[in-house]
Coordinates of C-alpha atoms in Angstrom, one line a residue:
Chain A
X1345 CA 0.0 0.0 0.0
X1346 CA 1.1 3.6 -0.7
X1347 CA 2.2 5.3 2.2
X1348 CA 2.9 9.0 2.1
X1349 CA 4.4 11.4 4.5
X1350 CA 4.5 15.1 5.1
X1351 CA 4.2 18.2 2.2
X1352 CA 4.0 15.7 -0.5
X1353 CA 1.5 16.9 -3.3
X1354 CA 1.5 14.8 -6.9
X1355 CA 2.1 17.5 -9.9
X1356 CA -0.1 20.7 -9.6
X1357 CA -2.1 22.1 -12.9
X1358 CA -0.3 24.9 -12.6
X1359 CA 3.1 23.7 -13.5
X1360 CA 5.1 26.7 -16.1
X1361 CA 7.6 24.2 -17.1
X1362 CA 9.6 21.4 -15.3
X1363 CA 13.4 20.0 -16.1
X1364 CA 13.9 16.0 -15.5
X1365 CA 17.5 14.3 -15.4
X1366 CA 17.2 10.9 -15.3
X1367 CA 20.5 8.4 -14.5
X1368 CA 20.6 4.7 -15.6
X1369 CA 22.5 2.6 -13.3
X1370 CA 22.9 0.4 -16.2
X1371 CA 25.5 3.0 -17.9
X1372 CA 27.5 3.6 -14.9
X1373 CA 26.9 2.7 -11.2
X1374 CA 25.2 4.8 -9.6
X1375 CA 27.7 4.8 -6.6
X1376 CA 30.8 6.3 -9.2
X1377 CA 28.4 9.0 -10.1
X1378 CA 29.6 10.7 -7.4
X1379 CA 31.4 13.4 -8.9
X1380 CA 28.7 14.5 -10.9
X1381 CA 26.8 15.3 -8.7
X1382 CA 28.0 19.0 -8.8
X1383 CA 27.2 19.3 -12.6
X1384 CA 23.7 18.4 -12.1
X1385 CA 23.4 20.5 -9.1
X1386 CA 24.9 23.8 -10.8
X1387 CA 23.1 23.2 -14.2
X1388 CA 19.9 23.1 -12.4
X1389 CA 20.3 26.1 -10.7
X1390 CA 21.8 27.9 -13.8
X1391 CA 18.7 27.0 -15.4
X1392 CA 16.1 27.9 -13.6
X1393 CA 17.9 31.1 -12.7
X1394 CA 17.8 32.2 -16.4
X1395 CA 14.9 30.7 -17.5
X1396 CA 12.5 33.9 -17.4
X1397 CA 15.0 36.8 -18.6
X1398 CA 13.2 40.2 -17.1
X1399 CA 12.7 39.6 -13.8
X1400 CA 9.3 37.6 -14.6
X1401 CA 8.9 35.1 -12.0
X1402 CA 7.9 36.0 -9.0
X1403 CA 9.9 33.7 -7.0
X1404 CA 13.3 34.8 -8.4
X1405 CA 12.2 38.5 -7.7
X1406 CA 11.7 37.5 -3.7
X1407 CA 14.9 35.8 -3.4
X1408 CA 17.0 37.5 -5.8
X1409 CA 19.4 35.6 -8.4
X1410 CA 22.5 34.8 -6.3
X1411 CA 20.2 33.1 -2.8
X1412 CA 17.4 31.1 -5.3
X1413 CA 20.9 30.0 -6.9
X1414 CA 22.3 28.7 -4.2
X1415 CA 19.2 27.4 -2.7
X1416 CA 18.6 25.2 -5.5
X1417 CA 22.8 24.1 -5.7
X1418 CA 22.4 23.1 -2.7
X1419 CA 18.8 21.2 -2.6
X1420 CA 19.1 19.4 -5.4
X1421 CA 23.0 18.3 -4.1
X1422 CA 22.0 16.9 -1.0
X1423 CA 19.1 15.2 -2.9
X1424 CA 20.8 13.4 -5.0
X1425 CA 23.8 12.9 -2.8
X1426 CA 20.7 10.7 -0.5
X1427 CA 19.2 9.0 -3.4
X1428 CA 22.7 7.8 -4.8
X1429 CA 23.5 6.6 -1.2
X1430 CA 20.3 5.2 -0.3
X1431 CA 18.6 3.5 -3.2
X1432 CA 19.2 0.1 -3.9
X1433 CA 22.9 -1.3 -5.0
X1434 CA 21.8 -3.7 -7.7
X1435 CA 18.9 -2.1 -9.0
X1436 CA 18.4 -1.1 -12.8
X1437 CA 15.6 1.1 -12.2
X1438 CA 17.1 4.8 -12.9
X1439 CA 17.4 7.4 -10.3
X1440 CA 14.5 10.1 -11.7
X1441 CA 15.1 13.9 -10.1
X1442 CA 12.9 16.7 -11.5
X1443 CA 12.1 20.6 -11.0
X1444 CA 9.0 21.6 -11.5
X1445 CA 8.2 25.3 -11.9
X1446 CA 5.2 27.0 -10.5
X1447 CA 5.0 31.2 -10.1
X1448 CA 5.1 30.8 -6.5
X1449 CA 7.2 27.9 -5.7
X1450 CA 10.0 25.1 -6.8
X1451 CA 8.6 21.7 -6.5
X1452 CA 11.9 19.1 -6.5
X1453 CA 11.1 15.4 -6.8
X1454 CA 13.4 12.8 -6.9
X1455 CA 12.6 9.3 -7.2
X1456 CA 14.7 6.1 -6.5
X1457 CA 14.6 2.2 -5.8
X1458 CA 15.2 1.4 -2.5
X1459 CA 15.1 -1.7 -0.4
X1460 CA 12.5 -2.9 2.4
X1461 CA 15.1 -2.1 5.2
X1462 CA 16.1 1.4 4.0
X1463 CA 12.5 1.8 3.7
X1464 CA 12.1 0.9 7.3
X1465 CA 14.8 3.2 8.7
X1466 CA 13.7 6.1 6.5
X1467 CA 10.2 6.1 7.9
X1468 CA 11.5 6.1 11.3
X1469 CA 13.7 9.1 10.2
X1470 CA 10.4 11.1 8.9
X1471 CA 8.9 10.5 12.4
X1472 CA 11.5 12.3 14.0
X1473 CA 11.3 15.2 11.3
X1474 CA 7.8 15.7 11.5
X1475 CA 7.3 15.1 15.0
X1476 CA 9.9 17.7 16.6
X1477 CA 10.9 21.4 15.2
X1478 CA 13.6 21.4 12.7
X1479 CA 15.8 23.6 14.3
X1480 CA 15.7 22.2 17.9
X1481 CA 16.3 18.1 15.9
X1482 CA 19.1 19.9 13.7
X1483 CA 20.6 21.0 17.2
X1484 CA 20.7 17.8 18.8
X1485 CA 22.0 15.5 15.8
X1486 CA 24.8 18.0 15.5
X1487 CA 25.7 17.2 19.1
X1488 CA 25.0 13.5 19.3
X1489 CA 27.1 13.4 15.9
X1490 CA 30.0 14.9 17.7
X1491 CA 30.4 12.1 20.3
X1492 CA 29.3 9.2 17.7
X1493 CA 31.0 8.0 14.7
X1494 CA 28.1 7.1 12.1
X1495 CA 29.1 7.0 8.6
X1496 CA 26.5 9.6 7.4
X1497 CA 25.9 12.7 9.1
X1498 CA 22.3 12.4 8.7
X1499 CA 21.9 16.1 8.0
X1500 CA 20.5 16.4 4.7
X1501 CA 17.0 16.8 4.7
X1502 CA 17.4 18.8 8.7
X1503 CA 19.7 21.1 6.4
X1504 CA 17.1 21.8 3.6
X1505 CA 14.7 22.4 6.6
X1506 CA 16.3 24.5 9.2
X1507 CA 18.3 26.4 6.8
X1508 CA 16.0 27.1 3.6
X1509 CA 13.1 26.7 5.2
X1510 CA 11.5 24.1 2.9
X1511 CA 8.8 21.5 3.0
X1512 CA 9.6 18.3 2.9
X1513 CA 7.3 15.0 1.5
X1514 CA 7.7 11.2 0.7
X1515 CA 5.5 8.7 -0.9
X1516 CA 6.3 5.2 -0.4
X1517 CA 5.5 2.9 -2.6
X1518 CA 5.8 -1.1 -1.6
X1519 CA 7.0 -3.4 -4.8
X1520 CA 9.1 -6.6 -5.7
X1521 CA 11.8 -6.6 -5.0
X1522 CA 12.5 -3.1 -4.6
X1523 CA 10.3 -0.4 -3.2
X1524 CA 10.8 3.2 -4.8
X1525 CA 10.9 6.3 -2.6
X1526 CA 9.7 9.6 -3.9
X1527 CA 10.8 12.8 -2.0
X1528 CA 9.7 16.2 -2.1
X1529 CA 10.9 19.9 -1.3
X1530 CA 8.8 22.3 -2.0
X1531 CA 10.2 25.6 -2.0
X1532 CA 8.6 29.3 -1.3
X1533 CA 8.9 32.9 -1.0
X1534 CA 11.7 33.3 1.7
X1535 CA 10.1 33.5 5.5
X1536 CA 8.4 37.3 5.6
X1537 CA 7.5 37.8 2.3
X1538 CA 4.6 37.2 0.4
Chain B
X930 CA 54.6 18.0 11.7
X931 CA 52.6 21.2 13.0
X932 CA 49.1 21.5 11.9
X933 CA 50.0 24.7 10.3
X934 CA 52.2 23.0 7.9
X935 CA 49.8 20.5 6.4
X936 CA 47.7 20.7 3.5
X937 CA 44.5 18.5 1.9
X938 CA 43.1 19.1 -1.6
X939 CA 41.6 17.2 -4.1
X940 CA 39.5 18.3 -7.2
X941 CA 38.1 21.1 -6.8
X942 CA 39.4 22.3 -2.9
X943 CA 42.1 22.7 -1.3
X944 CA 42.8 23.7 2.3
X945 CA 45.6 24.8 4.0
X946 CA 47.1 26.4 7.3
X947 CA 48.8 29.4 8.4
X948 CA 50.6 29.7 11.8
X949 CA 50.2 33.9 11.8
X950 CA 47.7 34.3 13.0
X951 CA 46.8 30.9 13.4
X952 CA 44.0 30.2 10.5
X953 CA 42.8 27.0 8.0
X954 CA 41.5 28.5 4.6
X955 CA 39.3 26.8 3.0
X956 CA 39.5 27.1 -1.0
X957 CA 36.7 25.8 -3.7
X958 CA 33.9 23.4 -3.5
X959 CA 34.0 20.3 -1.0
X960 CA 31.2 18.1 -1.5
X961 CA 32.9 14.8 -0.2
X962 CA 31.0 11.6 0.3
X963 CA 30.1 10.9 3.8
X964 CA 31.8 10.9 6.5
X965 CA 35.0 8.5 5.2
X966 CA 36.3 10.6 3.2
X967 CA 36.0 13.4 5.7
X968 CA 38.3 11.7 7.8
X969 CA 41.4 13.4 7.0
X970 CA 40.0 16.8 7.6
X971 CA 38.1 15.8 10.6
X972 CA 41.7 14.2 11.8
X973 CA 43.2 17.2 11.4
X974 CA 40.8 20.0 13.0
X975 CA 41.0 16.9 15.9
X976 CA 44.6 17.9 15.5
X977 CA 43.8 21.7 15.9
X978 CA 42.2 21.2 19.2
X979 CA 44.6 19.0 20.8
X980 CA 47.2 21.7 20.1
X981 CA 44.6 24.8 21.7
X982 CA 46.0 27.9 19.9
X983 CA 44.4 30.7 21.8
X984 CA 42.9 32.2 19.2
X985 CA 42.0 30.2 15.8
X986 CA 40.7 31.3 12.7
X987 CA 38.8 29.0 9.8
X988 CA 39.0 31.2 6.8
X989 CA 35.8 30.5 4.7
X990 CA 35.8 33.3 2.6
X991 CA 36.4 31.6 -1.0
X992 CA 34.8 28.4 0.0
X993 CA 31.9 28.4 -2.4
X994 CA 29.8 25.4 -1.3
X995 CA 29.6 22.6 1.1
X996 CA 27.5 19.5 1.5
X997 CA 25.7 18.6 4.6
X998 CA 28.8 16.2 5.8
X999 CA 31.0 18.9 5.6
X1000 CA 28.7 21.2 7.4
X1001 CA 29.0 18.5 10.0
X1002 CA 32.5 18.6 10.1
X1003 CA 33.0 22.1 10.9
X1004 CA 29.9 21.7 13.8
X1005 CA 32.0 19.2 15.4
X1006 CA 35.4 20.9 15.6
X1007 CA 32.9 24.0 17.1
X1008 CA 31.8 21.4 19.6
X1009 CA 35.0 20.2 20.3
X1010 CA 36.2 23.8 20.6
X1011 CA 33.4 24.6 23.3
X1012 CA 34.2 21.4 25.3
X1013 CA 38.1 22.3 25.2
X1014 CA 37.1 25.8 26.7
X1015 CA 40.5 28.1 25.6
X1016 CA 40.4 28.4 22.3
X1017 CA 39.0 31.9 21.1
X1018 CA 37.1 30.9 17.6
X1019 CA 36.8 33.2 14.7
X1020 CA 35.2 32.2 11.6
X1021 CA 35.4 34.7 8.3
X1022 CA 32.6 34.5 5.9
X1023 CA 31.9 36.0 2.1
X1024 CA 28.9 38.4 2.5
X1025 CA 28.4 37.0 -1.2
X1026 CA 27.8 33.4 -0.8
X1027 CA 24.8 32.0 -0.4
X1028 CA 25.5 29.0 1.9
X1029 CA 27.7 30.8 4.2
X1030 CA 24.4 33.0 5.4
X1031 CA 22.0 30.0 5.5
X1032 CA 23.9 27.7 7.4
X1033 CA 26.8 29.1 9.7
X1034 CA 25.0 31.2 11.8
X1035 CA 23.9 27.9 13.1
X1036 CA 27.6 27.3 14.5
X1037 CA 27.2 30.6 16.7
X1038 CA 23.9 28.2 18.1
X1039 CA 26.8 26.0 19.1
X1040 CA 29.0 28.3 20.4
X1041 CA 28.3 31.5 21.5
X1042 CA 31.4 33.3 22.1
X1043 CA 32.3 32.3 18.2
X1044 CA 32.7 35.6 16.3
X1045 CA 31.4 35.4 12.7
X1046 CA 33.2 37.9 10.7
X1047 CA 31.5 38.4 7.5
X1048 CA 33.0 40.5 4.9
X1049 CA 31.4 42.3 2.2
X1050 CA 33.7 41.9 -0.8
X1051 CA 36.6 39.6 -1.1

């Protein structure tokens, strides 16, 4: 059964345009993609930076060029750093991330295989995020991580929330053998305005 | 070897020490994977607080992006830093970079006698 979590909304009417990358485990594994990461990220924001020439979208007029670029650099980085870590080793289904563009907000989706266990922990870790404020959770992982040695920082998403003040969604959808994971941000006028 | 005298860079970033005053600049983009290969730097700021320089600066100010592992990197040295108790922290920021306003004012959360010295143009 589908489970979902959070902001998550399926693709509003309203969508002005949208940009997909897609990446085939079959070409290169996913886990050597890496370094590429970065490319994605910066062409992303590039693009939706200079998409409406004139100051014409309402969003980029709020933030102005330089903090929707970075907020978008960043987002889409740590979204794709998660889904290349997270979704299953030996899967062929591609990794799917997509910005949809709507007059008043950014709508990034990214969507991965994953496996029943990662499923698991990941529903545990929306629990936390939508159970506790961001910024008191971003707090104490940053001082329980200082006295543990965990191989992920587990920051990602508490980043995207406490520091760009996104919302964040999942739908989870149960399969054989591998589940796939769809996670949202959804992105709006900074805090104040609008 | 002093901590001042060693150096880590890869594609990219590279960052580097200076014993006067005592500062780490950080150059580039550092978007390493996870907390492995973090190590090194998190070894070395380890490295930093073992030797307690009164005052210590991390130079920022032409790093242009950092992932979430890397922003934990730098939280713990701040922790470590608070724990130690005689180290005065200074951390100089670009005015122009996005990242830097978003997500290091949460290191002053951490510590609150850190001084974040943001500079207009650089």
């Amino acid at each position: 059964m589908t489970r979902v979590y959070g902001a998550f909304v399926e693709p509003l009417g309203d969508c002005w345009e949208y940009l997909t990358l897609v990446f085939s485990p079959l070409t290169v594994p996913l886990s050597e993609r890496w370094r590429t990461n970065s490319i994605s990220a910066n062409f992303m924001a590039d693009y939706v930076t200079h998409l409406f020439p004139g100051g014409q979208w309402p969003l980029l007029l709020s933030y102005g060029l330089a903090d929707l670029h970075g907020a978008v650099n960043y987002i889409v980085n740590e979204l794709l750093e998660n889904a290349m870590k997270f979704c299953t080793p030996d899967s062929t289904s591609p990794v799917t991330i997509s910005l949809e563009i709507y007059p008043e907000q950014l709508i990034f989706r990214v969507e991965n295989a994953i496996s029943p266990d990662s499923a698991e922990r990941l529903q545990k870790v929306i629990g936390q995020l939508l159970s506790h404020s961001p910024q008191e959770l971003y707090l104490q992982k940053l001082e329980a991580n200082a006295v543990e040695d965990d191989p992920g920082s587990g920051l990602g998403y508490l980043t995207i929330l406490n520091d760009y003040q996104a919302h964040l969604g999942w739908k989870i959808l149960p399969g054989i053998p591998d589940w796939r994971v769809t996670t949202l941000v959804q992105l709006s006028h900074p805090r104040g305005e609008r | 070897m002093n901590w001042w005298e060693q150096e880590l860079s890869g594609v990219g970033y590279r960052i580097y020490g200076e014993p006067e005053p005592p500062r780490l600049v950080f150059e580039g983009s550092l978007r390493l994977n996870g907390m492995a290969e973090y190590q090194p730097l998190t070894d070395w700021l380890g490295q930093i607080v073992a030797a307690a320089p009164p005052q210590m600066i991390l130079d920022v100010r032409s790093l242009k992006f950092l992932n979430s592992s890397g922003i934990n990197v730098l939280s713990r040295f701040v922790i470590q830093v608070r724990q130690k108790g005689n180290i005065h922290l200074t951390v100089r920021c670009n005015d122009g970079i996005p990242w830097q306003h978003k997500s290091l004012v949460n290191l002053q959360r951490l510590l609150p006698t850190l001084d974040l010295d943001f500079c207009h143009e650089f």
